[in-house]
Amino acid sequence: MRRKLYGGNEIEKMIEIRNLTKTYTAKTGTVTAVDNVSLSVSSGEIFGIVGYSGAGKSSLLRCINLLERPSSGAVLVDGTSVTELNGAELRLVRQKIGMIFQHFCLISQKTVFENVAFALNAARVPRAQITPRVEELLALVGLSDKRNAYPSQLSGGQQQRVAIARALANNPRILLCDEATSALDPTTTKSILELLKSVNRQFNLTIVLITHQMNVVKEICDHVAVMQDGKIIEQGSVYDVFASPSTELAKEFISSVVSFEIPAPILKNCTGPVVKIIFRGPVAGEGVISDMLKRFEVSGNFLHGSIEYIQGQPLGIFIMELKGKQEQIRSAIAYIEGRNVRTEVLAYGI
């Protein structure tokens, strides 16, 4: 299987999607849900797929374990072309791919213990091994005291923890998450994301999650793909996409997490150009702006700013009005751009 380099280290491709298309037949004709998509997910990473409803995210995710069979293209899981499998061979591969859903999909008539044990029974695990394995999983997700409770007696977050325990029962190498936090409140969402990060690190579990919440991507993902109308329109590391989004849709999603809208009355009072300044990596902590103001006959008026931490790396975004002679302002902007800083003029003042 091909391998790719990150920071000098070779990382195995756990999932490869090649030219995948999924169409459905509707009364109005053929609907293309996934349109010639190609992407790869490395072993042990958390890969996010973001897009609005109808973008094709769920269809793409379900093609990975063939809950939806692609119309064309190929899906390789750990080097095996699953699109060529059927019957027992496909069931065996699916045992190594866990899945959790937005609405938990627990069996209401079964206890927490029985819901988790269901996956082990389905895989024909010997009965003597089931109880200790279920108890281990319930301890992992923090629900040992709920083993005899029924889903209706649990909160939404607790139900999702049961679903995660069930998905992990057969020691999968991949976990697929279909809008796993969309039905949860922000505090519960954070706790579920922490649990997913924990199992990712503990078991080197490859996680693919789909969401329409960019804050989820920012919090947990290593790489992200942006989907629109069945196509991947942008993808890359989460840090790079946040720092330099290339599509309007990615910018729209990012603005929901990192918003720098300046009120119109403030802009109206600006007489100089209003510039967005984006600092990547270590330079975010350096005094680049103060150096610029000292070197050139330019004054600055800070309007907005913050430093976000994405994948443990700082990303500084500041908006300021620059005042001075045009030549000096141009030289000042050129100077900071030479310090690995990206700028964008948002307005020119009066």
Short mmCIF file of C-alpha atoms in Angstrom, two decimals:
data_model
loop_
_atom_site.label_atom_id
_atom_site.label_comp_id
_atom_site.label_asym_id
_atom_site.label_seq_id
_atom_site.Cartn_x
_atom_site.Cartn_y
_atom_site.Cartn_z
CA MET A 1 0.00 0.00 0.00
CA ARG A 2 1.28 3.47 -0.83
CA ARG A 3 2.48 5.60 2.03
CA LYS A 4 2.81 9.35 2.43
CA LEU A 5 5.13 11.50 4.48
CA TYR A 6 4.22 13.80 7.38
CA GLY A 7 7.09 15.50 9.18
CA GLY A 8 9.53 12.94 7.82
CA ASN A 9 7.54 9.97 9.12
CA GLU A 10 5.86 7.42 6.88
CA ILE A 11 2.16 7.00 7.63
CA GLU A 12 0.03 4.20 6.26
CA LYS A 13 -3.11 5.05 4.34
CA MET A 14 -5.93 3.33 6.21
CA ILE A 15 -8.69 4.46 3.82
CA GLU A 16 -8.43 5.33 0.15
CA ILE A 17 -11.43 6.54 -1.83
CA ARG A 18 -10.81 6.61 -5.57
CA ASN A 19 -13.10 8.40 -8.05
CA LEU A 20 -16.16 7.40 -6.08
CA THR A 21 -19.63 8.22 -7.38
CA LYS A 22 -22.95 7.36 -5.76
CA THR A 23 -26.23 7.96 -7.58
CA TYR A 24 -29.84 7.33 -6.57
CA THR A 25 -32.92 6.91 -8.71
CA ALA A 26 -35.72 9.31 -7.81
CA LYS A 27 -39.08 10.13 -9.37
CA THR A 28 -37.53 13.21 -10.91
CA GLY A 29 -34.60 11.24 -12.37
CA THR A 30 -31.09 10.30 -11.30
CA VAL A 31 -29.63 12.13 -8.29
CA THR A 32 -25.86 12.22 -7.85
CA ALA A 33 -25.12 12.31 -4.12
CA VAL A 34 -21.36 11.75 -4.40
CA ASP A 35 -19.64 13.00 -7.52
CA ASN A 36 -16.22 11.53 -8.44
CA VAL A 37 -14.68 11.95 -4.98
CA SER A 38 -11.11 10.94 -4.16
CA LEU A 39 -9.45 11.26 -0.76
CA SER A 40 -7.24 9.30 1.62
CA VAL A 41 -7.20 8.95 5.40
CA SER A 42 -4.00 8.04 7.20
CA SER A 43 -3.82 5.42 9.91
CA GLY A 44 -4.51 6.85 13.36
CA GLU A 45 -5.74 10.27 12.25
CA ILE A 46 -9.08 11.99 12.78
CA PHE A 47 -10.47 13.12 9.44
CA GLY A 48 -13.44 15.45 9.23
CA ILE A 49 -15.85 15.88 6.33
CA VAL A 50 -17.85 19.10 6.62
CA GLY A 51 -20.72 20.43 4.57
CA TYR A 52 -24.34 21.48 4.74
CA SER A 53 -27.27 19.06 4.57
CA GLY A 54 -27.53 17.49 1.14
CA ALA A 55 -23.82 17.90 0.37
CA GLY A 56 -23.34 14.11 0.16
CA LYS A 57 -21.44 13.62 3.42
CA SER A 58 -23.51 10.75 4.80
CA SER A 59 -23.62 8.94 1.47
CA LEU A 60 -19.84 9.16 1.20
CA LEU A 61 -19.34 7.92 4.77
CA ARG A 62 -21.69 4.97 4.26
CA CYS A 63 -19.80 3.94 1.14
CA ILE A 64 -16.69 3.29 3.26
CA ASN A 65 -18.26 0.25 4.93
CA LEU A 66 -20.63 -0.41 2.03
CA LEU A 67 -23.83 0.39 3.88
CA GLU A 68 -24.26 2.19 0.57
CA ARG A 69 -22.63 0.49 -2.40
CA PRO A 70 -20.94 2.99 -4.74
CA SER A 71 -22.22 3.34 -8.28
CA SER A 72 -18.63 3.54 -9.49
CA GLY A 73 -15.14 3.99 -8.09
CA ALA A 74 -13.29 2.09 -5.38
CA VAL A 75 -12.91 2.08 -1.60
CA LEU A 76 -9.80 0.50 -0.08
CA VAL A 77 -9.64 -0.21 3.65
CA ASP A 78 -6.22 -1.14 4.97
CA GLY A 79 -5.23 -2.18 1.45
CA THR A 80 -8.32 -4.28 0.76
CA SER A 81 -10.74 -3.20 -1.97
CA VAL A 82 -14.01 -3.53 -0.06
CA THR A 83 -16.04 -2.67 -3.16
CA GLU A 84 -15.03 -6.06 -4.53
CA LEU A 85 -16.23 -7.99 -1.47
CA ASN A 86 -19.52 -9.68 -0.69
CA GLY A 87 -20.95 -12.05 1.90
CA ALA A 88 -18.66 -13.40 4.60
CA GLU A 89 -15.61 -11.46 3.40
CA LEU A 90 -17.47 -8.16 3.61
CA ARG A 91 -18.90 -8.99 7.05
CA LEU A 92 -15.39 -9.74 8.30
CA VAL A 93 -14.10 -6.36 7.12
CA ARG A 94 -17.10 -4.58 8.62
CA GLN A 95 -16.26 -6.00 12.05
CA LYS A 96 -13.15 -3.82 11.96
CA ILE A 97 -15.19 -0.69 11.12
CA GLY A 98 -17.28 0.66 13.99
CA MET A 99 -19.97 3.26 13.41
CA ILE A 100 -21.92 5.71 15.55
CA PHE A 101 -24.91 7.82 14.52
CA GLN A 102 -26.55 11.13 15.37
CA HIS A 103 -29.53 9.50 17.10
CA PHE A 104 -27.55 6.72 18.82
CA CYS A 105 -29.55 3.78 17.37
CA LEU A 106 -29.69 1.84 20.63
CA ILE A 107 -32.15 -1.01 21.19
CA SER A 108 -34.71 0.47 23.57
CA GLN A 109 -35.78 -2.90 25.02
CA LYS A 110 -32.22 -3.86 25.99
CA THR A 111 -30.11 -2.62 28.90
CA VAL A 112 -26.86 -0.74 28.47
CA PHE A 113 -24.98 -3.98 29.06
CA GLU A 114 -27.10 -5.84 26.51
CA ASN A 115 -26.71 -3.11 23.89
CA VAL A 116 -22.94 -3.34 24.05
CA ALA A 117 -23.01 -7.15 24.22
CA PHE A 118 -25.19 -7.20 21.09
CA ALA A 119 -22.19 -6.37 18.87
CA LEU A 120 -20.15 -9.16 20.46
CA ASN A 121 -22.95 -11.69 20.08
CA ALA A 122 -23.35 -10.71 16.43
CA ALA A 123 -19.63 -11.38 15.93
CA ARG A 124 -20.03 -14.79 17.66
CA VAL A 125 -17.60 -13.98 20.45
CA PRO A 126 -17.50 -16.82 23.03
CA ARG A 127 -19.95 -16.16 25.87
CA ALA A 128 -17.22 -16.37 28.53
CA GLN A 129 -15.44 -13.41 26.91
CA ILE A 130 -18.47 -11.15 26.56
CA THR A 131 -19.04 -10.06 30.17
CA PRO A 132 -15.44 -8.97 30.89
CA ARG A 133 -15.26 -7.19 27.53
CA VAL A 134 -18.51 -5.30 28.11
CA GLU A 135 -17.42 -4.30 31.60
CA GLU A 136 -14.10 -3.07 30.20
CA LEU A 137 -15.88 -0.96 27.58
CA LEU A 138 -18.37 0.53 30.04
CA ALA A 139 -15.48 1.55 32.29
CA LEU A 140 -13.76 3.11 29.28
CA VAL A 141 -16.75 5.33 28.48
CA GLY A 142 -17.53 6.07 32.14
CA LEU A 143 -20.81 4.15 32.42
CA SER A 144 -20.03 1.21 34.70
CA ASP A 145 -22.81 2.32 37.05
CA LYS A 146 -25.38 2.31 34.21
CA ARG A 147 -24.95 -1.30 33.08
CA ASN A 148 -28.55 -2.25 34.01
CA ALA A 149 -30.20 0.97 32.85
CA TYR A 150 -32.28 1.26 29.68
CA PRO A 151 -31.65 3.89 26.98
CA SER A 152 -34.77 5.87 28.00
CA GLN A 153 -33.20 6.34 31.46
CA LEU A 154 -30.05 7.95 30.02
CA SER A 155 -29.18 11.43 28.86
CA GLY A 156 -28.27 12.02 25.22
CA GLY A 157 -24.58 12.12 26.06
CA GLN A 158 -24.80 8.87 28.00
CA GLN A 159 -26.62 7.19 25.11
CA GLN A 160 -23.88 8.27 22.74
CA ARG A 161 -21.29 6.84 25.12
CA VAL A 162 -23.12 3.51 25.00
CA ALA A 163 -23.08 3.72 21.20
CA ILE A 164 -19.34 4.38 21.25
CA ALA A 165 -18.76 1.41 23.58
CA ARG A 166 -20.79 -0.81 21.25
CA ALA A 167 -18.86 0.46 18.20
CA LEU A 168 -15.56 -0.38 19.93
CA ALA A 169 -16.65 -3.85 21.07
CA ASN A 170 -14.88 -5.81 18.34
CA ASN A 171 -11.63 -3.81 18.45
CA PRO A 172 -12.16 -1.94 15.19
CA ARG A 173 -9.35 -0.14 13.43
CA ILE A 174 -11.74 2.49 12.04
CA LEU A 175 -14.61 4.42 13.64
CA LEU A 176 -17.12 6.20 11.39
CA CYS A 177 -19.10 9.01 13.04
CA ASP A 178 -22.26 10.22 11.30
CA GLU A 179 -23.11 13.62 12.87
CA ALA A 180 -22.27 12.07 16.24
CA THR A 181 -22.66 15.31 18.24
CA SER A 182 -25.36 17.15 16.29
CA ALA A 183 -28.12 16.17 18.72
CA LEU A 184 -26.12 17.16 21.82
CA ASP A 185 -25.74 20.41 23.76
CA PRO A 186 -22.34 22.19 23.68
CA THR A 187 -21.11 20.88 27.04
CA THR A 188 -22.02 17.30 26.20
CA THR A 189 -20.54 17.70 22.72
CA LYS A 190 -17.22 18.70 24.27
CA SER A 191 -17.20 15.65 26.55
CA ILE A 192 -17.96 13.29 23.62
CA LEU A 193 -15.20 14.87 21.54
CA GLU A 194 -12.78 14.40 24.44
CA LEU A 195 -13.79 10.74 24.60
CA LEU A 196 -13.23 10.32 20.85
CA LYS A 197 -9.81 11.96 21.10
CA SER A 198 -8.97 9.67 24.00
CA VAL A 199 -9.86 6.44 22.17
CA ASN A 200 -8.07 7.74 19.06
CA ARG A 201 -4.84 8.13 21.05
CA GLN A 202 -5.26 5.03 23.20
CA PHE A 203 -6.01 2.58 20.40
CA ASN A 204 -4.46 4.37 17.39
CA LEU A 205 -8.01 4.37 16.04
CA THR A 206 -8.63 5.97 12.66
CA ILE A 207 -11.72 8.18 12.91
CA VAL A 208 -13.74 9.65 10.06
CA LEU A 209 -16.48 12.01 11.14
CA ILE A 210 -18.99 14.05 9.21
CA THR A 211 -20.45 17.24 10.60
CA HIS A 212 -21.85 20.61 9.71
CA GLN A 213 -20.25 22.11 12.83
CA MET A 214 -16.86 23.67 12.12
CA ASN A 215 -16.12 23.96 15.84
CA VAL A 216 -16.12 20.13 15.96
CA VAL A 217 -13.55 20.07 13.15
CA LYS A 218 -11.43 22.68 14.93
CA GLU A 219 -11.58 20.80 18.23
CA ILE A 220 -10.78 17.25 17.13
CA CYS A 221 -9.70 16.79 13.51
CA ASP A 222 -6.26 16.52 11.91
CA HIS A 223 -7.46 16.92 8.31
CA VAL A 224 -10.70 18.14 6.81
CA ALA A 225 -12.51 17.93 3.48
CA VAL A 226 -15.22 20.42 2.55
CA MET A 227 -18.12 19.00 0.51
CA GLN A 228 -20.62 20.81 -1.67
CA ASP A 229 -23.06 19.32 -4.18
CA GLY A 230 -21.46 15.89 -3.91
CA LYS A 231 -17.92 17.13 -4.58
CA ILE A 232 -14.86 17.75 -2.43
CA ILE A 233 -14.15 21.42 -3.08
CA GLU A 234 -11.32 21.87 -0.56
CA GLN A 235 -9.22 19.67 1.70
CA GLY A 236 -6.07 19.84 3.77
CA SER A 237 -4.83 19.99 7.33
CA VAL A 238 -7.28 21.72 9.65
CA TYR A 239 -4.65 24.33 10.46
CA ASP A 240 -4.00 25.16 6.80
CA VAL A 241 -7.69 25.35 5.93
CA PHE A 242 -8.38 27.67 8.87
CA ALA A 243 -5.34 29.81 8.07
CA SER A 244 -5.87 30.03 4.29
CA PRO A 245 -9.32 28.90 3.15
CA SER A 246 -9.51 28.91 -0.64
CA THR A 247 -13.27 28.57 -1.18
CA GLU A 248 -16.17 30.76 -0.13
CA LEU A 249 -17.88 27.82 1.59
CA ALA A 250 -14.83 27.08 3.74
CA LYS A 251 -14.61 30.78 4.66
CA GLU A 252 -18.29 30.69 5.61
CA PHE A 253 -17.83 27.67 7.87
CA ILE A 254 -14.73 29.15 9.49
CA SER A 255 -16.50 32.45 10.16
CA SER A 256 -18.97 30.53 12.33
CA VAL A 257 -16.07 29.67 14.65
CA VAL A 258 -13.68 32.58 14.23
CA SER A 259 -15.80 35.65 13.52
CA PHE A 260 -14.26 39.05 12.84
CA GLU A 261 -17.19 41.09 11.63
CA ILE A 262 -16.53 44.77 12.21
CA PRO A 263 -19.66 46.89 12.83
CA ALA A 264 -20.42 49.26 9.96
CA PRO A 265 -20.32 52.41 12.19
CA ILE A 266 -16.74 51.60 13.19
CA LEU A 267 -15.65 51.07 9.59
CA LYS A 268 -17.37 54.31 8.65
CA ASN A 269 -15.15 56.19 11.05
CA CYS A 270 -11.94 54.68 9.64
CA THR A 271 -9.92 57.01 7.43
CA GLY A 272 -7.13 54.58 6.56
CA PRO A 273 -7.13 51.07 5.08
CA VAL A 274 -8.54 48.33 7.33
CA VAL A 275 -6.30 45.27 7.10
CA LYS A 276 -6.77 41.70 8.30
CA ILE A 277 -3.41 40.29 9.43
CA ILE A 278 -3.02 36.52 9.82
CA PHE A 279 -0.05 35.09 11.72
CA ARG A 280 0.81 31.42 11.24
CA GLY A 281 2.77 29.27 13.68
CA PRO A 282 5.46 30.67 16.01
CA VAL A 283 5.32 34.12 14.38
CA ALA A 284 1.91 34.57 16.06
CA GLY A 285 3.71 35.12 19.34
CA GLU A 286 6.28 37.58 17.95
CA GLY A 287 6.06 41.36 17.98
CA VAL A 288 5.69 41.70 14.22
CA ILE A 289 3.15 44.51 14.34
CA SER A 290 5.08 46.55 16.90
CA ASP A 291 8.25 46.10 14.80
CA MET A 292 6.35 47.31 11.74
CA LEU A 293 5.03 50.40 13.51
CA LYS A 294 8.54 51.29 14.72
CA ARG A 295 10.17 50.84 11.30
CA PHE A 296 7.69 52.87 9.25
CA GLU A 297 5.89 56.15 9.63
CA VAL A 298 2.61 54.36 10.19
CA SER A 299 0.24 54.29 13.14
CA GLY A 300 -2.20 51.51 13.87
CA ASN A 301 -5.63 51.33 15.43
CA PHE A 302 -6.58 47.80 16.58
CA LEU A 303 -10.21 46.97 15.84
CA HIS A 304 -10.38 43.24 16.60
CA GLY A 305 -8.11 40.26 17.20
CA SER A 306 -7.33 37.00 18.92
CA ILE A 307 -4.99 34.02 18.85
CA GLU A 308 -6.67 30.67 18.21
CA TYR A 309 -4.93 27.35 18.90
CA ILE A 310 -5.59 24.75 16.22
CA GLN A 311 -3.90 21.34 16.41
CA GLY A 312 -1.74 22.86 19.14
CA GLN A 313 -0.42 25.60 16.84
CA PRO A 314 -1.16 29.30 17.29
CA LEU A 315 -3.06 31.15 14.59
CA GLY A 316 -3.24 34.89 15.18
CA ILE A 317 -5.88 36.97 13.39
CA PHE A 318 -5.96 40.73 13.87
CA ILE A 319 -7.84 43.53 12.18
CA MET A 320 -6.44 47.03 12.33
CA GLU A 321 -6.66 50.40 10.65
CA LEU A 322 -3.37 51.71 9.31
CA LYS A 323 -2.77 55.45 9.07
CA GLY A 324 0.00 57.24 7.25
CA LYS A 325 1.24 57.99 3.78
CA GLN A 326 0.24 55.42 1.16
CA GLU A 327 3.86 54.62 0.31
CA GLN A 328 4.70 53.99 3.96
CA ILE A 329 1.59 51.81 4.42
CA ARG A 330 2.50 49.72 1.36
CA SER A 331 6.06 49.29 2.67
CA ALA A 332 4.74 48.34 6.11
CA ILE A 333 2.43 45.69 4.68
CA ALA A 334 5.22 44.31 2.48
CA TYR A 335 7.47 44.12 5.56
CA ILE A 336 5.07 42.01 7.63
CA GLU A 337 4.25 39.79 4.65
CA GLY A 338 7.97 39.03 4.51
CA ARG A 339 7.68 37.69 8.08
CA ASN A 340 5.38 34.80 7.04
CA VAL A 341 2.30 36.93 7.67
CA ARG A 342 -0.69 37.06 5.32
CA THR A 343 -2.66 40.26 4.88
CA GLU A 344 -5.97 41.18 3.32
CA VAL A 345 -7.30 44.72 2.89
CA LEU A 346 -10.95 44.67 4.00
CA ALA A 347 -11.78 48.33 3.44
CA TYR A 348 -10.04 51.55 2.45
CA GLY A 349 -11.71 54.05 4.75
CA ILE A 350 -12.93 57.42 3.62
#
